[in-house]
Structures are given as C-alpha cells and as structure tokens.
XYZ file of C-alpha atoms in Angstrom:
656
model
C 99.439 175.932 197.635
C 98.299 176.393 194.067
C 95.053 178.086 195.215
C 97.096 180.537 197.328
C 99.101 181.580 194.264
C 95.955 181.815 192.179
C 94.550 184.208 194.794
C 97.719 186.278 194.663
C 97.491 186.346 190.873
C 93.930 187.647 191.033
C 94.938 190.345 193.529
C 97.884 191.362 191.337
C 95.624 191.629 188.306
C 93.199 193.917 190.198
C 96.002 196.169 191.451
C 97.623 196.425 188.022
C 94.232 197.141 186.434
C 93.730 200.017 188.886
C 97.223 201.261 187.978
C 96.367 201.164 184.268
C 93.127 203.113 184.873
C 95.063 205.716 186.858
C 97.547 206.029 183.989
C 94.648 206.612 181.600
C 93.141 209.216 183.919
C 96.380 211.161 184.258
C 96.909 211.367 180.524
C 99.806 208.959 180.360
C 101.073 208.252 176.831
C 99.304 205.517 174.853
C 102.353 203.312 174.588
C 102.791 203.424 178.357
C 99.195 202.356 178.841
C 99.735 199.416 176.489
C 102.873 198.434 178.379
C 100.967 198.636 181.631
C 98.190 196.384 180.367
C 100.672 193.862 178.985
C 102.572 193.931 182.265
C 99.354 193.256 184.147
C 98.592 190.306 181.902
C 102.157 188.947 182.112
C 102.365 189.164 185.889
C 98.979 187.499 186.214
C 100.007 184.576 184.000
C 103.344 184.165 185.756
C 101.822 184.225 189.230
C 99.022 181.869 188.283
C 101.233 179.336 186.463
C 104.598 180.024 188.073
C 105.173 176.416 189.165
C 104.348 175.010 185.753
C 106.674 177.495 184.048
C 109.401 176.684 186.577
C 109.103 172.943 185.842
C 109.246 173.487 182.073
C 112.344 175.667 182.445
C 114.042 173.193 184.792
C 113.637 170.180 182.488
C 114.031 172.119 179.230
C 117.552 170.770 178.462
C 116.320 167.213 178.995
C 113.254 167.725 176.831
C 115.141 169.469 174.026
C 117.647 166.612 173.939
C 114.751 164.171 173.715
C 113.223 166.116 170.815
C 116.581 166.130 169.010
C 117.071 162.365 169.446
C 113.460 161.658 168.520
C 113.672 163.670 165.302
C 116.936 161.996 164.265
C 115.539 158.552 165.040
C 112.271 159.314 163.249
C 114.165 160.300 160.121
C 115.946 156.944 160.113
C 112.710 155.021 160.817
C 111.082 156.756 157.854
C 114.041 155.974 155.606
C 113.905 152.305 156.609
C 110.206 152.194 155.694
C 110.633 154.183 152.466
C 113.449 151.930 151.246
C 111.642 148.751 152.360
C 114.617 147.839 154.535
C 114.696 144.539 156.400
C 117.203 142.920 158.717
C 118.149 140.715 155.752
C 118.813 143.590 153.330
C 120.895 145.509 155.865
C 123.042 142.505 156.826
C 123.685 141.673 153.181
C 124.745 145.279 152.575
C 127.118 145.205 155.563
C 128.564 141.921 154.276
C 129.314 143.625 150.944
C 130.579 146.953 152.282
C 132.385 145.869 155.478
C 132.835 142.095 155.245
C 135.705 141.941 157.741
C 134.105 144.133 160.414
C 133.268 142.402 163.690
C 129.591 141.628 164.131
C 129.434 139.175 167.067
C 131.745 137.835 169.764
C 131.063 134.631 171.688
C 133.543 132.981 174.034
C 136.637 132.531 171.809
C 134.750 133.140 168.556
C 134.710 136.275 166.424
C 132.049 136.494 163.720
C 132.388 139.088 160.964
C 129.526 140.286 158.773
C 130.857 138.007 156.047
C 130.711 135.045 158.464
C 127.187 135.844 159.652
C 125.821 136.296 156.143
C 127.593 133.183 154.835
C 126.309 130.931 157.625
C 122.804 132.380 157.264
C 122.908 131.605 153.545
C 123.866 128.002 154.309
C 120.934 127.772 156.712
C 118.561 129.246 154.129
C 119.683 126.844 151.413
C 119.499 123.815 153.733
C 115.912 124.545 154.726
C 114.961 125.573 151.202
C 116.091 122.110 150.145
C 114.017 120.651 153.011
C 110.873 122.335 151.683
C 110.576 125.371 153.953
C 108.846 128.198 152.112
C 107.635 131.738 152.646
C 105.192 131.941 155.570
C 106.292 128.653 157.149
C 107.166 128.709 160.841
C 110.225 127.097 162.418
C 110.340 126.681 166.209
C 113.747 126.978 167.870
C 114.611 125.540 171.314
C 118.288 126.377 171.692
C 120.892 127.700 174.088
C 122.687 130.971 173.404
C 125.103 130.762 170.483
C 125.713 132.924 167.424
C 124.228 130.236 165.185
C 120.900 130.896 166.947
C 120.755 134.359 165.371
C 122.015 133.055 162.040
C 119.209 130.486 162.035
C 116.418 133.054 162.213
C 118.285 135.354 159.833
C 118.711 132.549 157.284
C 115.077 131.510 157.602
C 114.054 135.155 157.083
C 115.799 135.042 153.700
C 113.209 132.433 152.712
C 110.362 134.487 154.160
C 109.962 131.916 156.943
C 109.196 132.995 160.509
C 111.099 131.769 163.559
C 109.318 131.055 166.849
C 111.745 131.657 169.731
C 110.716 129.057 172.313
C 111.596 129.433 175.993
C 114.071 126.604 176.550
C 112.827 126.109 180.130
C 109.421 124.884 178.956
C 108.301 121.268 179.058
C 105.077 119.326 178.734
C 101.885 121.282 177.969
C 103.428 124.802 177.826
C 106.069 123.580 175.357
C 103.538 121.830 173.125
C 101.228 124.841 173.294
C 104.003 127.255 172.274
C 104.953 125.167 169.239
C 101.341 124.512 168.230
C 100.289 128.148 168.649
C 102.860 129.135 166.043
C 101.775 126.261 163.753
C 105.438 125.327 163.438
C 106.329 123.115 160.499
C 109.851 122.417 161.769
C 111.407 122.213 165.248
C 115.134 122.777 165.895
C 116.488 121.865 169.322
C 119.665 121.344 171.318
C 120.591 117.869 172.520
C 119.736 118.702 176.137
C 116.158 119.557 175.128
C 115.648 116.443 173.008
C 113.779 114.619 175.780
C 111.407 117.556 176.310
C 110.666 117.842 172.579
C 110.255 114.102 172.156
C 107.906 114.087 175.139
C 105.442 116.364 173.340
C 106.061 115.202 169.762
C 102.822 113.237 169.615
C 100.895 116.384 170.610
C 102.344 118.600 167.880
C 99.766 119.066 165.178
C 101.715 120.719 162.358
C 105.376 119.825 162.994
C 106.754 117.593 160.241
C 110.517 117.880 160.667
C 112.736 117.710 163.741
C 116.358 118.826 163.630
C 118.930 118.435 166.364
C 121.558 121.137 166.493
C 124.819 119.346 167.126
C 127.517 117.229 165.575
C 126.538 114.160 163.565
C 126.214 110.898 165.431
C 125.695 107.313 164.452
C 122.188 107.052 163.125
C 119.613 104.329 163.563
C 116.140 103.636 162.279
C 114.800 104.693 165.673
C 116.060 108.252 165.271
C 113.165 110.686 164.984
C 115.284 113.716 164.126
C 117.928 114.821 161.633
C 121.301 116.298 162.592
C 121.278 119.855 161.280
C 124.916 120.924 161.243
C 126.122 118.493 158.543
C 123.290 119.662 156.284
C 124.212 123.313 156.799
C 127.927 122.666 156.268
C 127.235 121.036 152.906
C 125.493 124.096 151.445
C 126.827 127.059 149.468
C 127.580 130.419 151.101
C 125.908 132.325 148.265
C 122.620 134.140 148.820
C 119.661 131.803 148.227
C 117.574 132.277 145.104
C 114.007 133.256 146.021
C 111.105 134.564 143.967
C 110.162 137.430 146.293
C 111.693 140.310 148.254
C 111.220 140.330 152.058
C 109.271 143.405 153.163
C 109.790 145.952 155.931
C 106.475 145.056 157.573
C 106.789 141.280 157.125
C 106.687 138.991 160.146
C 110.210 138.068 161.223
C 109.752 136.090 164.438
C 107.375 135.182 167.219
C 108.451 135.925 170.788
C 106.365 134.647 173.678
C 104.847 136.505 176.600
C 102.856 135.190 179.537
C 99.242 134.535 178.674
C 96.473 135.795 180.930
C 94.379 132.787 179.914
C 96.979 130.323 181.094
C 99.604 129.619 178.441
C 102.243 131.651 176.559
C 101.077 133.997 173.807
C 103.070 134.427 170.606
C 103.800 138.111 169.969
C 104.305 139.072 166.340
C 107.653 140.779 165.706
C 108.177 142.370 162.290
C 111.362 143.442 160.529
C 110.259 147.030 161.198
C 110.004 146.482 164.935
C 113.333 144.645 165.130
C 115.093 147.539 163.403
C 113.259 150.074 165.570
C 113.830 148.507 169.008
C 117.458 149.475 169.646
C 117.484 152.758 167.773
C 116.451 155.059 170.628
C 118.990 153.632 173.058
C 121.611 153.666 170.317
C 121.152 157.453 170.234
C 120.651 158.002 173.976
C 123.762 156.003 174.912
C 125.673 157.733 172.109
C 126.933 154.389 170.835
C 129.828 154.469 168.398
C 130.335 151.353 166.212
C 134.032 152.133 165.975
C 134.486 152.486 169.729
C 131.860 150.499 171.611
C 131.229 146.806 172.208
C 127.856 145.784 173.662
C 127.765 142.851 176.118
C 124.633 140.708 176.578
C 124.171 137.622 178.754
C 120.368 137.440 178.456
C 118.648 134.443 176.824
C 118.228 134.703 173.074
C 114.589 133.625 173.285
C 113.934 136.959 175.046
C 113.146 140.036 173.001
C 116.014 141.787 174.809
C 118.615 139.201 173.841
C 117.285 137.590 170.688
C 116.108 140.701 168.879
C 117.205 143.935 170.573
C 120.869 143.072 171.208
C 121.205 141.164 167.943
C 119.758 144.085 165.977
C 122.328 146.467 167.444
C 124.982 144.499 165.579
C 123.025 143.406 162.520
C 121.458 146.765 161.714
C 123.508 149.402 163.504
C 127.049 148.007 163.256
C 127.720 147.921 167.037
C 129.690 144.710 167.806
C 127.809 142.564 170.333
C 129.442 140.046 172.667
C 127.056 137.316 173.809
C 127.524 134.965 176.753
C 126.209 131.371 176.885
C 124.266 132.405 179.995
C 124.427 134.916 182.815
C 127.030 134.325 185.511
C 127.559 136.821 188.328
C 131.095 135.536 188.882
C 132.046 135.822 185.198
C 130.140 138.940 184.170
C 132.940 141.492 184.579
C 135.758 139.191 183.472
C 133.732 138.409 180.348
C 133.226 142.135 179.720
C 136.979 142.680 180.066
C 137.722 139.730 177.791
C 135.660 141.241 174.968
C 136.622 144.882 175.695
C 132.939 145.630 176.254
C 132.050 149.253 176.947
C 128.269 148.912 177.334
C 126.475 146.184 179.267
C 122.908 144.916 179.140
C 120.932 144.071 182.269
C 117.598 143.233 183.793
C 116.901 144.134 187.408
C 117.294 140.648 188.827
C 120.652 140.236 187.104
C 121.962 143.390 188.788
C 120.865 142.150 192.202
C 122.958 139.015 191.682
C 125.923 141.181 190.713
C 125.832 143.359 193.831
C 125.332 140.304 196.081
C 128.345 138.490 194.607
C 131.645 138.504 196.579
C 133.851 141.496 195.870
C 136.627 140.846 193.385
C 139.497 142.742 191.714
C 137.546 142.228 188.475
C 134.815 144.565 189.773
C 136.554 147.578 188.239
C 139.016 145.929 185.866
C 136.858 146.501 182.804
C 135.970 149.217 180.298
C 132.196 149.266 180.832
C 131.085 152.890 181.167
C 127.346 152.420 180.559
C 124.702 149.873 181.517
C 121.318 149.788 179.770
C 118.308 147.732 180.725
C 115.111 147.654 182.717
C 113.726 146.689 186.108
C 116.469 148.164 188.308
C 115.451 149.133 191.850
C 116.795 152.408 193.324
C 118.742 150.612 196.088
C 120.521 148.284 193.661
C 121.031 151.164 191.206
C 123.285 153.092 193.610
C 125.249 150.029 194.726
C 125.751 148.895 191.135
C 127.059 152.266 190.001
C 129.356 152.831 192.973
C 130.818 149.347 193.341
C 131.555 148.642 189.691
C 132.590 152.130 188.607
C 129.920 152.488 185.921
C 129.436 156.095 184.795
C 125.925 155.807 183.355
C 122.884 153.637 183.993
C 120.210 154.073 181.326
C 116.914 152.535 182.385
C 114.179 151.985 179.816
C 110.674 150.578 179.775
C 108.925 148.552 177.116
C 107.420 145.187 176.312
C 107.705 142.698 173.476
C 104.289 143.465 172.042
C 103.513 146.894 173.492
C 103.813 150.438 172.184
C 104.557 152.137 175.500
C 108.273 152.845 175.438
C 110.134 155.113 177.841
C 113.809 155.850 178.407
C 115.518 157.489 181.370
C 117.981 159.719 179.525
C 119.419 161.625 182.475
C 119.849 158.780 184.984
C 117.107 159.847 187.379
C 117.397 157.056 189.943
C 114.288 154.874 190.055
C 112.556 156.382 187.017
C 111.470 154.348 183.989
C 111.695 157.406 181.808
C 109.703 160.583 181.310
C 107.185 162.437 179.197
C 108.516 165.781 177.856
C 106.798 168.634 179.654
C 107.029 170.822 176.561
C 104.268 168.757 174.985
C 100.637 169.598 175.717
C 98.791 166.628 177.165
C 96.768 166.214 173.979
C 100.003 165.233 172.195
C 101.253 162.731 174.777
C 101.709 159.283 173.209
C 101.058 157.669 176.606
C 98.628 158.187 179.457
C 98.137 157.044 183.037
C 94.533 156.116 183.801
C 92.722 155.063 186.940
C 91.881 151.358 187.282
C 89.590 149.332 189.497
C 91.725 147.645 192.154
C 89.887 144.304 192.050
C 89.144 143.888 188.345
C 92.164 145.726 186.954
C 89.872 147.388 184.392
C 90.107 151.119 183.603
C 87.618 153.313 185.460
C 85.135 155.212 183.259
C 83.445 158.522 184.073
C 79.819 159.470 183.491
C 80.580 160.089 179.811
C 82.106 156.639 179.366
C 85.656 157.966 179.109
C 88.722 156.876 181.050
C 89.840 158.983 183.989
C 93.328 160.454 183.680
C 95.567 160.330 186.735
C 96.915 163.469 188.323
C 100.532 164.021 189.273
C 101.546 161.596 191.993
C 98.502 159.376 191.410
C 99.112 155.749 190.434
C 97.454 154.443 187.292
C 97.892 152.050 184.386
C 100.189 153.008 181.522
C 98.385 152.986 178.183
C 99.782 153.870 174.756
C 97.896 155.485 171.882
C 97.713 153.135 168.887
C 98.565 154.538 165.459
C 98.882 151.777 162.891
C 100.923 153.841 160.429
C 103.774 154.356 162.906
C 106.189 151.604 163.983
C 106.647 153.187 167.407
C 102.905 153.528 168.066
C 101.374 150.511 166.343
C 100.195 147.385 168.133
C 100.679 144.349 165.908
C 99.557 142.029 168.687
C 99.594 138.265 169.011
C 98.824 135.340 166.748
C 95.742 134.896 168.915
C 93.544 137.739 167.658
C 91.144 137.415 170.586
C 94.048 137.882 173.009
C 95.160 140.916 170.987
C 91.730 142.494 171.235
C 91.762 142.112 175.033
C 94.821 144.369 175.187
C 93.127 147.181 173.245
C 91.256 149.903 175.102
C 88.705 151.535 172.804
C 87.003 154.924 173.099
C 89.270 155.859 175.991
C 88.952 159.632 175.595
C 86.950 159.974 172.403
C 84.973 157.935 169.925
C 87.172 155.728 167.772
C 90.456 156.119 169.618
C 92.518 153.062 170.582
C 95.091 152.498 173.311
C 97.297 149.549 174.235
C 96.878 148.481 177.867
C 100.270 147.682 179.388
C 98.954 146.119 182.587
C 101.604 148.043 184.529
C 100.839 150.560 187.244
C 103.035 153.641 187.389
C 103.042 157.161 188.790
C 104.280 160.436 187.266
C 105.817 163.283 189.253
C 105.555 166.972 188.407
C 108.704 166.857 186.258
C 107.245 164.158 184.022
C 109.344 161.290 185.408
C 107.476 157.993 185.534
C 108.040 155.390 188.249
C 106.916 151.767 188.223
C 104.505 150.791 191.008
C 103.143 147.320 190.321
C 101.885 144.895 187.727
C 98.158 144.279 187.564
C 96.209 141.454 186.030
C 97.173 137.809 185.844
C 100.936 138.018 185.399
C 103.889 138.911 187.574
C 107.647 138.933 187.092
C 110.106 136.714 188.995
C 113.758 135.854 188.309
C 113.622 137.994 185.177
C 110.745 135.987 183.658
C 107.043 136.685 183.257
C 104.805 134.234 185.092
C 101.182 133.597 184.151
C 99.085 132.973 187.247
C 96.420 131.297 185.122
C 98.940 128.823 183.700
C 100.189 127.870 187.169
C 96.633 127.636 188.521
C 95.604 125.296 185.710
C 98.501 122.923 186.336
C 98.112 123.009 190.127
C 94.391 122.309 189.856
C 95.065 119.205 187.769
C 97.632 117.967 190.276
C 95.379 118.616 193.276
C 92.150 117.182 191.873
C 93.224 113.694 192.944
C 93.030 114.948 196.532
C 89.651 116.586 196.044
C 91.069 120.114 196.081
C 89.401 122.301 193.473
C 90.092 125.887 194.520
C 93.550 127.358 193.914
C 94.646 130.979 193.551
C 98.123 131.965 192.395
C 99.513 135.476 192.768
C 102.791 137.316 193.306
C 104.019 138.610 196.657
C 106.784 141.075 197.376
C 109.886 139.669 199.068
C 112.427 141.994 200.732
C 115.581 142.449 198.680
C 114.174 140.779 195.560
C 113.061 142.252 192.241
C 109.530 141.521 191.075
C 107.257 139.186 193.023
C 107.640 135.615 194.208
C 104.910 133.167 193.290
C 102.490 132.185 196.044
C 99.578 129.758 195.871
C 96.584 129.749 198.185
C 94.829 126.372 198.403
C 91.361 125.888 199.861
C 91.790 122.561 201.663
C 89.764 122.514 204.899
C 90.297 118.769 205.391
C 94.051 119.010 204.719
C 94.040 116.308 202.051
C 96.813 117.824 199.957
C 100.249 116.178 199.963
C 102.610 119.131 199.467
C 105.610 116.890 198.749
C 103.688 115.228 195.948
C 102.575 118.652 194.708
C 106.177 119.913 194.615
C 107.286 116.860 192.621
C 104.421 117.315 190.166
C 105.175 120.998 189.653
C 108.836 120.229 188.984
C 107.856 118.097 186.011
C 105.330 120.588 184.657
C 106.731 124.081 185.224
C 110.112 125.824 184.936
C 111.713 126.745 188.262
C 110.816 130.446 188.065
C 107.095 129.657 187.649
C 106.755 127.270 190.601
C 105.237 128.924 193.675
C 107.813 129.798 196.319
C 105.126 129.888 199.010
C 101.983 127.826 199.534
C 99.185 128.883 201.859
C 96.726 126.207 202.983
C 93.381 127.680 204.041
C 89.896 126.535 204.930
C 88.525 128.942 202.321
C 89.739 131.787 200.132
C 88.649 135.443 200.488
C 86.033 136.444 197.926
C 84.962 139.697 196.272
C 81.403 140.981 196.102
C 81.106 139.347 192.669
C 82.087 135.937 194.082
C 85.611 135.889 192.689
C 88.744 135.128 194.665
C 90.120 138.408 196.036
C 93.744 138.345 194.969
C 94.086 141.919 196.191
C 93.424 140.688 199.728
C 95.690 137.662 199.285
C 98.535 139.853 198.044
C 98.001 142.259 200.924
C 98.268 139.451 203.480
C 101.434 138.128 201.821
C 103.467 135.247 203.238
C 104.426 136.596 206.669
C 102.514 134.863 209.525
C 102.163 138.300 211.113
C 99.700 139.269 208.364
C 98.640 135.888 206.943
C 96.130 134.002 209.124
C 96.724 130.573 207.532
C 99.669 128.121 207.643
C 102.349 129.043 205.087
C 104.854 126.659 203.528
C 108.037 127.542 201.639
C 109.787 125.683 198.822
C 112.990 124.114 200.163
C 114.890 120.998 199.146
C 112.404 119.912 196.490
C 109.368 120.021 198.769
C 107.271 122.489 200.751
C 108.198 122.910 204.415
C 106.445 124.969 207.107
C 107.734 128.540 207.106
C 109.835 128.613 210.277
C 110.875 131.687 212.224
C 114.506 131.122 211.204
C 113.677 130.946 207.491
C 111.361 133.949 207.781
C 114.142 135.979 209.403
C 116.585 134.939 206.673
C 114.068 136.032 204.018
C 113.572 139.446 205.618
C 117.345 139.896 205.915
C 117.823 138.953 202.259
C 119.912 135.896 203.133
C 117.522 133.148 202.023
C 117.975 131.626 198.584
C 114.545 131.499 196.989
C-alpha cells in the first residue's frame, strides 16, 4: 500500500513540476511560481508520508499529555537529586509539617506520619544499640504489616540496607538469598522460624536473629531475640548518626529470579524508590487530599514494599495495606478504607472476576486500578463488573530501565512510545532475537536489528548512568549484572538493558506483551527460575538414575503467565513421581513447583546439542500435541493427565 502512495506522490510531483514550468513560460508572476513550487513540494511530502502524518495527528493529544507529565516529573526528579533527598529526609519533613496526616491504614490501624517516624526511630535506636552500622545488611522475612515498612525505614536512618526476602522460600533458596546479601541480622515472623532455623548453620555472615512478635518465656535454648520489647524500650527521637544518607545510597535489596538458578538481589536506591511511583502519581492524577491507595501485594515485592509504600512516604497519598490478597475481601476492604485507587497484578484480577458475584462488587469508591500483567479478556470483565472507570496498565521491572505506562486505557497495551519523537531519541527499542538462544540478532556490521511495526522483538532500554529513569544499577552479583547489558547495539560504546521480554509495537506506538524469553517465566504473580527448579529436581532424581531434566513454562487457557512444566528423560521409567512431588514440596514454594511433568525416552535437542525448550513449549501439555505421557499435580502427587482433567483445564474450571 505504501509503495502505491509513493508512486502517486512521484506522479503528482511530475505533474506539478510541469505546471510550474508552464507558469514560468507564460510569464506568471514570480510569487506565483514560488507558490507553485512550494505546493508541489508540499503535496509530494503529504502523499508520500500521508499515513505517518495521519498517525502523528491522531495520537498527538496522547503524546502531548505524555510530554507534559514527563517534564513535570523530570523537574521533581531533578529537585530530589539536587537537594540530596532520601526517603528518610522526606518522611522526617512530613512528620514535622503534617504530623497528624494519615500515612498508612492496615486493618483497624491508622498510622500518621508522626507514628511512622516515631516507630522508625525506635527501630533505628534499637539496632544502633545492637551494633548495626552504615553499610550493614538486615534480612527481613515477614508478613505484611506497617512495621515491615518502618523496619526498613528505621534501618535506612542508620545507613543500613534491608534485604526483602520472599517469605515463601525455604532450604537452599532461602539460605542463598540471605547469604547473597551478606546479611548481618535476620528478622523473621514466628511462622517462618522453622525455615530460618533450618538454614541457620548455612548462613555465613548472620550474627543476630530477631523474632518479630510479643515476648515469650525465654530459655537458654533460644537462638533468637524478641524484637518488639527492644523497640518499645527506645526513644522516639531521631537517632544520632555521624553521616547524612544520600540520594543515590542503597536502600534495599529486592530479589528477582536468577537465570543461573537462584534469586538475584537487585539494588534499589533511595533515588529509585522515590522515582518509581512518580509517573503513575501524575498519570492517575492522584490527590493526597482526596485519594486512598489500596494494596494487597506482598511487601517483599517491589510493587508492594517499595512502590506502594513510597506513594505514602514521599508523595503524601495515604496507602491502605492488606495482610494478603483475598478475592472475597478485596472490595469490602477497599470500602472499609474508602480507597479510590487499587493496585493489581494480572493474576489477582483473574481471581477477582472468577469470584462469586456479590453486592460488594460495586459498593466501593474505587475509580481507578493501576498495575501490570492484565489480559484483554480480564480487562473488560474487570472494568464492567466492578464499575471501575479507569484501568492504567504499566510495564517495568525491579532492576530494569524499560518503563511504559498506558495512559489512555488502550486495552491490552503495556504503554506506548510517543510518535512525535524521532527514533534516534527513543529511550527503548525492540530488537530481533534468535528463537533458540534468546540472544539479539546482529547484522553484517555487528549491530542489532530493529523490529518493524507489528514485528515481535525483545524490549531493550538505553542505559544512561546520570539519569535515574535510564540507569541500570544492577544486582549485587556483578557478573549477573553484566549479562543483562547489551553493548554496541547500534553504535560503538552504547549500552542497553535487556528486559528478556518479547513485545510488539503497532503503528500508533502502542506496545503489547508477547512472551518472556530466557530462563524465567511468571506464574501466580511470581517469577520462576527454570534453572533453580531444574537444579533441585536433578538432585531429587539422581537417586533414580535420572540426569536429564528440562523445566519451562507452558500457556494454560484462562490463566495469566505460564504454568511450570518439567520434561524428564527416563526411558526405563525409574522415577517415582509421588516421591518427586514430596521432595519438591519441601524444597520449593508452591508457585515454583511444576504443574505438569512429561516423562520421555529422550528430550528434543538443538543443532548445538542443547535441549530445545522452544520445541518443548510448542508441544505443551496437551496429549494432542505432546507425544509423551503427561502427569498433572493433584492432591500432593503427580497423576496421569486424564481426559476429564484436560477438559476442565481447557474450560478454565481446574484449580492449578
């Protein structure tokens, strides 16, 4: 179609040129000749680029609004950096200027800025007395509660860094997470005491263990100290320290799935914590005097522990937290706290729309939902059933610099790239990748190949160290950080962050998620490392002589993300799947255990003698496409995938 219009443009230019020559020959006035030439040029440009100009005009209001929000946000980011602002300095200022204003809500509790700052000061003084100093790391394994946030805020006043540990972890992944951070102290809830005690002998740097809970009768066998009595005994005054926390200082470590097998600790600075919610604060037009933000996500997540908390701590929007997500209590909890904006992940929304209808569905004040991972089908049902006016989808990752926001509620889109900007100024790109290796494709000049409109590719973000929105601080593991950096992508010396996510962009600049590449997938709202699961399964299966295991994610109808599936090469059928299921239960959280197991004589291989996970994913779990016996996790074991269960899965009725 474009070539047709280019042909018409060329013909128009020839005709108008002839007209101009005729005007010259007939003695037409000079100004008229100039007008004729300009008209010829204008018509040619319009005809040749008419579609591009049409697109720019169509999305101009969207793009201008983006530019306005970006400029306002950038001004605030720069002021934060110029004034060396930290989460600590801002909270202390709020506690002075608006001590009685509501900061957090939790069940029947209301925490003001005075309360938050006072409790954080008690925490800081208690750990200062215990010997925690600037640069020390404290690992936290806790359930959602406001004290969780006050713990990392209080530790930040000492210059200490808090490692937010996934409370579902046990055994090797738990020990690895604590050791990776070189934690000096571990704080845990009573229900996680057994898990922490189980790995205590494997913790190399941990010296102190604190249970969060009421005091109990002590004994010489106790290996931990009760924290709350120590905190209660301290002063509410700001601690005395011999330094000033800095804008770029490390604030916390938040974990992501590791491609080499175990969780990686992402470095989160004060700057990043202040930056995270700012764009959505503007896009959702949040008003601290009007809005209440509701979050039921785990506080060890970046979304719950840093993003939502920062909305209140830094931007004065009251945040209501829930102990955990409950589909049956979500809307009643929102009504209880007078919430006007809710926080979601895609899987959470699926649970909401599948829950039984209730009068509470529309008996709330929530007008906007913000989050990520929402499928188009669930999007419509969520909006219509619960009477929500706006759904603002965004895209980002804990460590990454690729951040998108869907400002105008384009169903299914992650966000967009403004079409006003020339491609040379785009902060992100989509590049072609090799299907098997997941590595970017290079052309004859050694440069990456940009994707065209409608062509799927990996999202990469240009790294600029001087900018909080474009920098890539990375992980504690510097080697792992380097693996995420794409160098010399389009020119010598440039650097890009590789997201590992495949997406596609339409002609209007909207970007849509396609798939996740590499060795991780997402299930039940959590990232799963295939390498981690493979390592644990291999250890469990070695006793049966099974040495070849491949773990990957498969799409399941009606479910967000991908369900875990393991392919086992076991030609002699030595593996005891019941024993395997029991072993996995003790080693992995529920979301990381494979839902399906495929037992094969051998696994498909690539030309480079690696297991072809592309082929395994393509074959999936359905016997119609999978040539080997498939088993499904049910009742604590793995059972053969029956026709009845398969039908229930396809109809979205099976509980996986």
